[in-house]
Amino acid sequence: MFRYWLLVAVAAGLFSAAVYLASLSGTLAGMILAYLAPAFLYAAGLGLGALAGGVAGLGGTLAAALTGGVATGLGYFLVCAVPAALLVRQAMLSRRMADGTVEWYPPGLLAAWLTGIGMAGLVVMSLLLLREGAGMEAAVHGFTLKVGDMLDAADPELFARMVTPLLPGTMIAVWLLMLTVNAALAQAVLVGTGRNLRPSPDIAALELPAWPAPVGAAAALAGVLLSGDLGYFLRNFAVVMAVPFFLQGLGVIHVLSRRTAGGRPMLAIFYALLVVLGWIAMLITVLGLVEQLLGLRRRLSGAPNDGEG
């Protein structure tokens, strides 16, 4: 049994590293494929346990380092292995209640951990940008200017000015959402094959703890008032802090779909529009913030809101 467990965990890590290394090809297909690298780690962890997820992450890190170099291995470790290991560990926490039922770690607190990972990721990115010596915003501006030239933008300077202000925070936010999508895909496959260890978290029941709202609001306000590297960091920090409210907004949408005739087809159409029309994400984020303040789902269901701490 142990040999099977170890073989599956190591294989998951190797598959994950192989997919991650596809980004080194420089092709669009390879970069898109690389986004799916964490799914194998989640599958190992959610299907065999948190330790298996950690072993898979270490195996993938070693494979990435041996194949692509130390820097590639470190990038894989920070971008894929560490977040997956932390989130799987929390997701696998449970306690048995007095009535004999099992209570699993709630989705709202998983979203809070995801947000913490994003905060740490932004700090690491900011430190790397500061190493350039010209300041965070100047370093990002120079990078986006090169990207504009590569994309043959009509006005690379205008492109850089438009993209630079919130690029680090947006990149971290997309990373966090892709981690979430990968976890959901892995869990769906495990549920479909009957190999899941815990039931799937219900996004409709996602209730955030109290701290993201004031922290995000304070960062946004300070980012507007302050200039320089600190102001730039805080503005992008506020973008990262929007992610949990986006997820909570999706929870409200799921509640509404369950209370509407033809809810599932409408939900599928909604997600298709969300992919095509990215600006809808901003509306969903606002909806999530309103939910945090007013408890829309409680009003819809007529049930008390106990929260998750």
Short mmCIF file of C-alpha atoms in Angstrom, two decimals:
data_model
loop_
_atom_site.label_atom_id
_atom_site.label_comp_id
_atom_site.label_asym_id
_atom_site.label_seq_id
_atom_site.Cartn_x
_atom_site.Cartn_y
_atom_site.Cartn_z
CA MET A 1 0.00 0.00 0.00
CA PHE A 2 2.81 2.41 0.89
CA ARG A 3 4.61 1.66 -2.38
CA TYR A 4 1.42 2.43 -4.33
CA TRP A 5 0.91 5.66 -2.36
CA LEU A 6 4.49 6.78 -2.94
CA LEU A 7 4.43 5.84 -6.64
CA VAL A 8 1.24 7.78 -7.28
CA ALA A 9 2.50 10.84 -5.36
CA VAL A 10 5.83 10.90 -7.21
CA ALA A 11 4.12 10.36 -10.57
CA ALA A 12 1.76 13.25 -9.84
CA GLY A 13 4.75 15.47 -9.10
CA LEU A 14 6.51 14.43 -12.31
CA PHE A 15 3.41 15.10 -14.43
CA SER A 16 2.99 18.47 -12.73
CA ALA A 17 6.60 19.44 -13.39
CA ALA A 18 6.34 18.34 -17.03
CA VAL A 19 3.29 20.53 -17.55
CA TYR A 20 4.96 23.44 -15.75
CA LEU A 21 8.07 23.11 -17.92
CA ALA A 22 5.88 23.49 -21.01
CA SER A 23 5.97 27.23 -20.32
CA LEU A 24 9.68 27.22 -21.19
CA SER A 25 8.76 26.51 -24.80
CA GLY A 26 7.70 30.14 -25.14
CA THR A 27 4.56 29.19 -27.09
CA LEU A 28 1.10 30.36 -26.09
CA ALA A 29 -0.12 26.75 -25.84
CA GLY A 30 2.77 25.87 -23.53
CA MET A 31 2.10 28.84 -21.27
CA ILE A 32 -1.60 28.01 -21.04
CA LEU A 33 -0.80 24.36 -20.32
CA ALA A 34 1.55 25.42 -17.51
CA TYR A 35 -1.44 26.85 -15.62
CA LEU A 36 -2.65 23.28 -15.07
CA ALA A 37 0.52 22.18 -13.26
CA PRO A 38 -0.94 22.44 -9.72
CA ALA A 39 -3.91 20.18 -10.60
CA PHE A 40 -1.75 17.05 -10.28
CA LEU A 41 -0.54 18.12 -6.85
CA TYR A 42 -4.08 18.77 -5.68
CA ALA A 43 -5.18 15.40 -7.04
CA ALA A 44 -2.47 13.64 -5.03
CA GLY A 45 -3.21 15.57 -1.86
CA LEU A 46 -7.00 15.51 -1.98
CA GLY A 47 -7.04 11.86 -3.08
CA LEU A 48 -4.30 10.38 -0.87
CA GLY A 49 -3.84 12.91 1.92
CA ALA A 50 -1.85 16.03 2.71
CA LEU A 51 1.45 14.16 3.05
CA ALA A 52 1.07 12.73 -0.46
CA GLY A 53 0.43 16.25 -1.78
CA GLY A 54 3.65 17.41 -0.12
CA VAL A 55 5.63 14.51 -1.55
CA ALA A 56 4.24 15.25 -5.00
CA GLY A 57 5.27 18.89 -4.66
CA LEU A 58 8.81 18.00 -3.61
CA GLY A 59 9.09 15.47 -6.43
CA GLY A 60 7.90 18.06 -8.93
CA THR A 61 10.35 20.62 -7.55
CA LEU A 62 13.27 18.23 -7.91
CA ALA A 63 12.22 17.29 -11.45
CA ALA A 64 11.83 20.95 -12.45
CA ALA A 65 15.23 21.84 -10.99
CA LEU A 66 17.02 18.93 -12.66
CA THR A 67 15.40 19.67 -16.02
CA GLY A 68 15.22 23.44 -16.14
CA GLY A 69 17.81 24.57 -13.59
CA VAL A 70 17.75 25.77 -10.00
CA ALA A 71 15.83 28.97 -10.81
CA THR A 72 13.10 26.97 -12.59
CA GLY A 73 12.89 24.56 -9.67
CA LEU A 74 12.60 27.44 -7.21
CA GLY A 75 9.90 29.05 -9.33
CA TYR A 76 7.92 25.80 -9.41
CA PHE A 77 8.36 25.36 -5.66
CA LEU A 78 6.99 28.84 -4.88
CA VAL A 79 4.29 29.02 -7.55
CA CYS A 80 2.96 25.45 -7.45
CA ALA A 81 4.28 23.25 -4.66
CA VAL A 82 4.02 25.51 -1.61
CA PRO A 83 0.50 26.88 -2.29
CA ALA A 84 -0.86 23.42 -3.11
CA ALA A 85 0.69 21.88 0.01
CA LEU A 86 -0.70 24.61 2.28
CA LEU A 87 -4.20 24.60 0.81
CA VAL A 88 -4.43 20.81 0.77
CA ARG A 89 -3.30 20.62 4.38
CA GLN A 90 -6.03 23.03 5.43
CA ALA A 91 -8.65 21.40 3.21
CA MET A 92 -8.01 18.02 4.81
CA LEU A 93 -8.59 19.29 8.36
CA SER A 94 -11.78 18.00 9.96
CA ARG A 95 -13.37 17.35 13.33
CA ARG A 96 -16.05 14.96 14.50
CA MET A 97 -19.06 16.66 16.04
CA ALA A 98 -21.05 15.46 19.05
CA ASP A 99 -23.74 13.98 16.81
CA GLY A 100 -21.14 11.87 14.97
CA THR A 101 -21.03 13.97 11.79
CA VAL A 102 -17.73 15.22 10.38
CA GLU A 103 -17.19 18.94 9.93
CA TRP A 104 -14.59 19.80 7.30
CA TYR A 105 -12.50 22.95 7.10
CA PRO A 106 -14.91 25.57 5.69
CA PRO A 107 -14.53 27.14 2.23
CA GLY A 108 -14.44 30.68 3.61
CA LEU A 109 -11.34 29.96 5.65
CA LEU A 110 -9.76 28.23 2.65
CA ALA A 111 -10.37 31.46 0.72
CA ALA A 112 -8.69 33.37 3.56
CA TRP A 113 -5.63 31.10 3.33
CA LEU A 114 -5.61 31.60 -0.43
CA THR A 115 -5.61 35.36 0.17
CA GLY A 116 -2.71 35.03 2.60
CA ILE A 117 -0.75 33.13 -0.03
CA GLY A 118 -1.44 35.94 -2.49
CA MET A 119 -0.27 38.56 0.01
CA ALA A 120 2.98 36.66 0.51
CA GLY A 121 3.37 36.26 -3.25
CA LEU A 122 3.00 40.00 -3.81
CA VAL A 123 5.64 40.70 -1.16
CA VAL A 124 8.08 38.33 -2.88
CA MET A 125 7.36 39.88 -6.28
CA SER A 126 7.84 43.37 -4.85
CA LEU A 127 11.21 42.46 -3.35
CA LEU A 128 12.34 41.09 -6.70
CA LEU A 129 11.23 44.30 -8.43
CA LEU A 130 13.05 46.45 -5.88
CA ARG A 131 16.27 44.62 -6.73
CA GLU A 132 16.17 46.37 -10.11
CA GLY A 133 17.13 49.58 -8.31
CA ALA A 134 14.82 51.93 -10.21
CA GLY A 135 11.76 51.35 -8.01
CA MET A 136 8.83 48.97 -8.35
CA GLU A 137 6.68 50.97 -10.73
CA ALA A 138 9.63 51.93 -12.95
CA ALA A 139 10.69 48.27 -13.16
CA VAL A 140 7.17 47.17 -14.12
CA HIS A 141 6.90 50.03 -16.64
CA GLY A 142 10.12 48.91 -18.31
CA PHE A 143 8.86 45.32 -18.47
CA THR A 144 5.49 46.30 -19.95
CA LEU A 145 7.20 48.56 -22.47
CA LYS A 146 9.20 45.57 -23.73
CA VAL A 147 6.02 43.48 -23.86
CA GLY A 148 4.33 46.23 -25.89
CA ASP A 149 7.20 46.14 -28.38
CA MET A 150 7.01 42.34 -28.59
CA LEU A 151 3.26 42.54 -29.24
CA ASP A 152 3.79 45.22 -31.90
CA ALA A 153 1.48 47.57 -30.03
CA ALA A 154 0.61 50.73 -31.97
CA ASP A 155 1.88 52.82 -29.05
CA PRO A 156 4.06 50.77 -26.68
CA GLU A 157 4.40 53.70 -24.26
CA LEU A 158 0.62 54.09 -23.99
CA PHE A 159 0.29 50.33 -23.52
CA ALA A 160 2.84 50.45 -20.71
CA ARG A 161 1.11 53.37 -18.97
CA MET A 162 -2.23 51.55 -19.10
CA VAL A 163 -0.95 48.19 -17.85
CA THR A 164 1.70 49.20 -15.32
CA PRO A 165 -0.39 50.64 -12.43
CA LEU A 166 -2.02 47.37 -11.31
CA LEU A 167 -0.03 44.69 -13.13
CA PRO A 168 1.64 42.97 -10.11
CA GLY A 169 -1.63 42.71 -8.20
CA THR A 170 -3.49 41.51 -11.28
CA MET A 171 -0.87 38.82 -11.94
CA ILE A 172 -1.13 37.59 -8.35
CA ALA A 173 -4.95 37.64 -8.53
CA VAL A 174 -4.94 35.55 -11.73
CA TRP A 175 -2.49 33.13 -10.07
CA LEU A 176 -4.79 32.72 -7.07
CA LEU A 177 -7.81 32.12 -9.29
CA MET A 178 -5.89 29.52 -11.29
CA LEU A 179 -4.91 27.77 -8.05
CA THR A 180 -8.62 27.68 -7.19
CA VAL A 181 -9.60 26.36 -10.63
CA ASN A 182 -6.94 23.64 -10.44
CA ALA A 183 -8.14 22.54 -7.02
CA ALA A 184 -11.74 22.42 -8.25
CA LEU A 185 -10.75 20.40 -11.33
CA ALA A 186 -8.75 17.90 -9.27
CA GLN A 187 -11.57 17.49 -6.75
CA ALA A 188 -14.13 17.04 -9.55
CA VAL A 189 -12.07 14.24 -11.09
CA LEU A 190 -11.63 12.57 -7.69
CA VAL A 191 -15.34 12.81 -6.93
CA GLY A 192 -16.15 11.41 -10.37
CA THR A 193 -13.91 8.40 -9.76
CA GLY A 194 -14.93 7.95 -6.13
CA ARG A 195 -11.43 8.67 -4.80
CA ASN A 196 -12.05 11.93 -2.93
CA LEU A 197 -11.27 11.95 0.80
CA ARG A 198 -13.48 14.93 1.63
CA PRO A 199 -16.69 16.28 0.11
CA SER A 200 -16.33 19.18 -2.26
CA PRO A 201 -16.50 22.60 -0.54
CA ASP A 202 -19.75 24.37 -1.43
CA ILE A 203 -18.98 27.80 -2.87
CA ALA A 204 -22.55 28.84 -2.10
CA ALA A 205 -21.70 28.43 1.59
CA LEU A 206 -18.47 30.44 1.40
CA GLU A 207 -18.43 32.93 4.29
CA LEU A 208 -15.31 35.04 4.69
CA PRO A 209 -13.87 35.94 8.08
CA ALA A 210 -14.06 39.58 9.12
CA TRP A 211 -10.49 40.73 8.40
CA PRO A 212 -10.28 40.90 4.55
CA ALA A 213 -12.74 43.82 4.26
CA PRO A 214 -10.98 46.31 6.56
CA VAL A 215 -7.52 45.22 5.40
CA GLY A 216 -8.47 45.63 1.74
CA ALA A 217 -10.18 48.98 2.35
CA ALA A 218 -7.22 50.32 4.31
CA ALA A 219 -4.80 49.23 1.58
CA ALA A 220 -6.90 50.84 -1.15
CA LEU A 221 -7.23 54.13 0.74
CA ALA A 222 -3.54 54.27 1.67
CA GLY A 223 -2.59 53.36 -1.89
CA VAL A 224 -4.52 56.35 -3.22
CA LEU A 225 -3.08 58.75 -0.66
CA LEU A 226 0.55 57.60 -0.76
CA SER A 227 3.02 57.83 -3.63
CA GLY A 228 6.25 56.06 -4.47
CA ASP A 229 6.94 52.37 -3.97
CA LEU A 230 4.76 52.10 -0.86
CA GLY A 231 1.73 53.59 -2.58
CA TYR A 232 2.28 51.39 -5.64
CA PHE A 233 2.58 48.30 -3.45
CA LEU A 234 -0.60 49.11 -1.50
CA ARG A 235 -2.64 49.74 -4.65
CA ASN A 236 -1.65 46.33 -5.96
CA PHE A 237 -2.18 44.83 -2.50
CA ALA A 238 -5.79 46.04 -2.71
CA VAL A 239 -6.20 44.16 -6.00
CA VAL A 240 -5.06 40.93 -4.31
CA MET A 241 -7.49 41.58 -1.47
CA ALA A 242 -10.34 41.69 -4.01
CA VAL A 243 -9.94 37.97 -4.78
CA PRO A 244 -11.80 36.59 -1.73
CA PHE A 245 -14.72 38.95 -2.41
CA PHE A 246 -14.83 37.75 -6.01
CA LEU A 247 -15.14 34.18 -4.72
CA GLN A 248 -17.82 35.23 -2.23
CA GLY A 249 -19.65 37.01 -5.04
CA LEU A 250 -19.63 33.76 -6.99
CA GLY A 251 -21.16 32.14 -3.91
CA VAL A 252 -24.07 34.60 -4.11
CA ILE A 253 -24.51 33.79 -7.80
CA HIS A 254 -24.67 30.08 -6.99
CA VAL A 255 -27.32 30.71 -4.33
CA LEU A 256 -29.38 32.70 -6.81
CA SER A 257 -29.04 29.96 -9.44
CA ARG A 258 -30.38 27.39 -6.99
CA ARG A 259 -33.44 29.53 -6.36
CA THR A 260 -34.14 30.06 -10.07
CA ALA A 261 -35.82 27.73 -12.54
CA GLY A 262 -33.25 26.52 -15.06
CA GLY A 263 -30.48 27.55 -12.69
CA ARG A 264 -27.81 25.18 -13.97
CA PRO A 265 -27.99 26.23 -17.63
CA MET A 266 -28.05 29.86 -16.54
CA LEU A 267 -24.99 29.24 -14.36
CA ALA A 268 -23.15 27.70 -17.31
CA ILE A 269 -24.02 30.73 -19.47
CA PHE A 270 -22.85 33.04 -16.69
CA TYR A 271 -19.43 31.36 -16.47
CA ALA A 272 -19.08 31.46 -20.26
CA LEU A 273 -19.78 35.20 -20.20
CA LEU A 274 -17.36 35.65 -17.32
CA VAL A 275 -14.56 34.09 -19.38
CA VAL A 276 -15.38 36.18 -22.46
CA LEU A 277 -16.22 39.45 -20.70
CA GLY A 278 -13.60 39.86 -18.00
CA TRP A 279 -15.10 43.12 -16.69
CA ILE A 280 -17.95 41.06 -15.17
CA ALA A 281 -15.40 39.97 -12.54
CA MET A 282 -15.44 43.50 -11.13
CA LEU A 283 -19.22 43.37 -10.70
CA ILE A 284 -18.95 39.99 -8.98
CA THR A 285 -16.28 41.38 -6.64
CA VAL A 286 -18.57 44.27 -5.71
CA LEU A 287 -21.37 41.76 -5.14
CA GLY A 288 -19.10 39.81 -2.81
CA LEU A 289 -18.26 42.95 -0.85
CA VAL A 290 -21.96 43.84 -0.57
CA GLU A 291 -22.60 40.29 0.66
CA GLN A 292 -19.95 40.78 3.34
CA LEU A 293 -21.60 43.99 4.50
CA LEU A 294 -25.30 43.16 4.15
CA GLY A 295 -25.55 39.36 4.16
CA LEU A 296 -27.49 38.98 0.92
CA ARG A 297 -27.62 35.19 1.12
CA ARG A 298 -29.05 35.34 4.62
CA ARG A 299 -31.79 37.62 3.35
CA LEU A 300 -32.44 35.30 0.40
CA SER A 301 -32.65 32.17 2.50
CA GLY A 302 -34.16 33.69 5.61
CA ALA A 303 -31.62 31.70 7.67
CA PRO A 304 -29.33 33.13 10.34
CA ASN A 305 -25.75 33.85 9.36
CA ASP A 306 -23.38 32.20 11.80
CA GLY A 307 -20.23 33.15 9.88
CA GLU A 308 -16.88 31.40 10.11
CA GLY A 309 -14.90 33.61 12.42
#
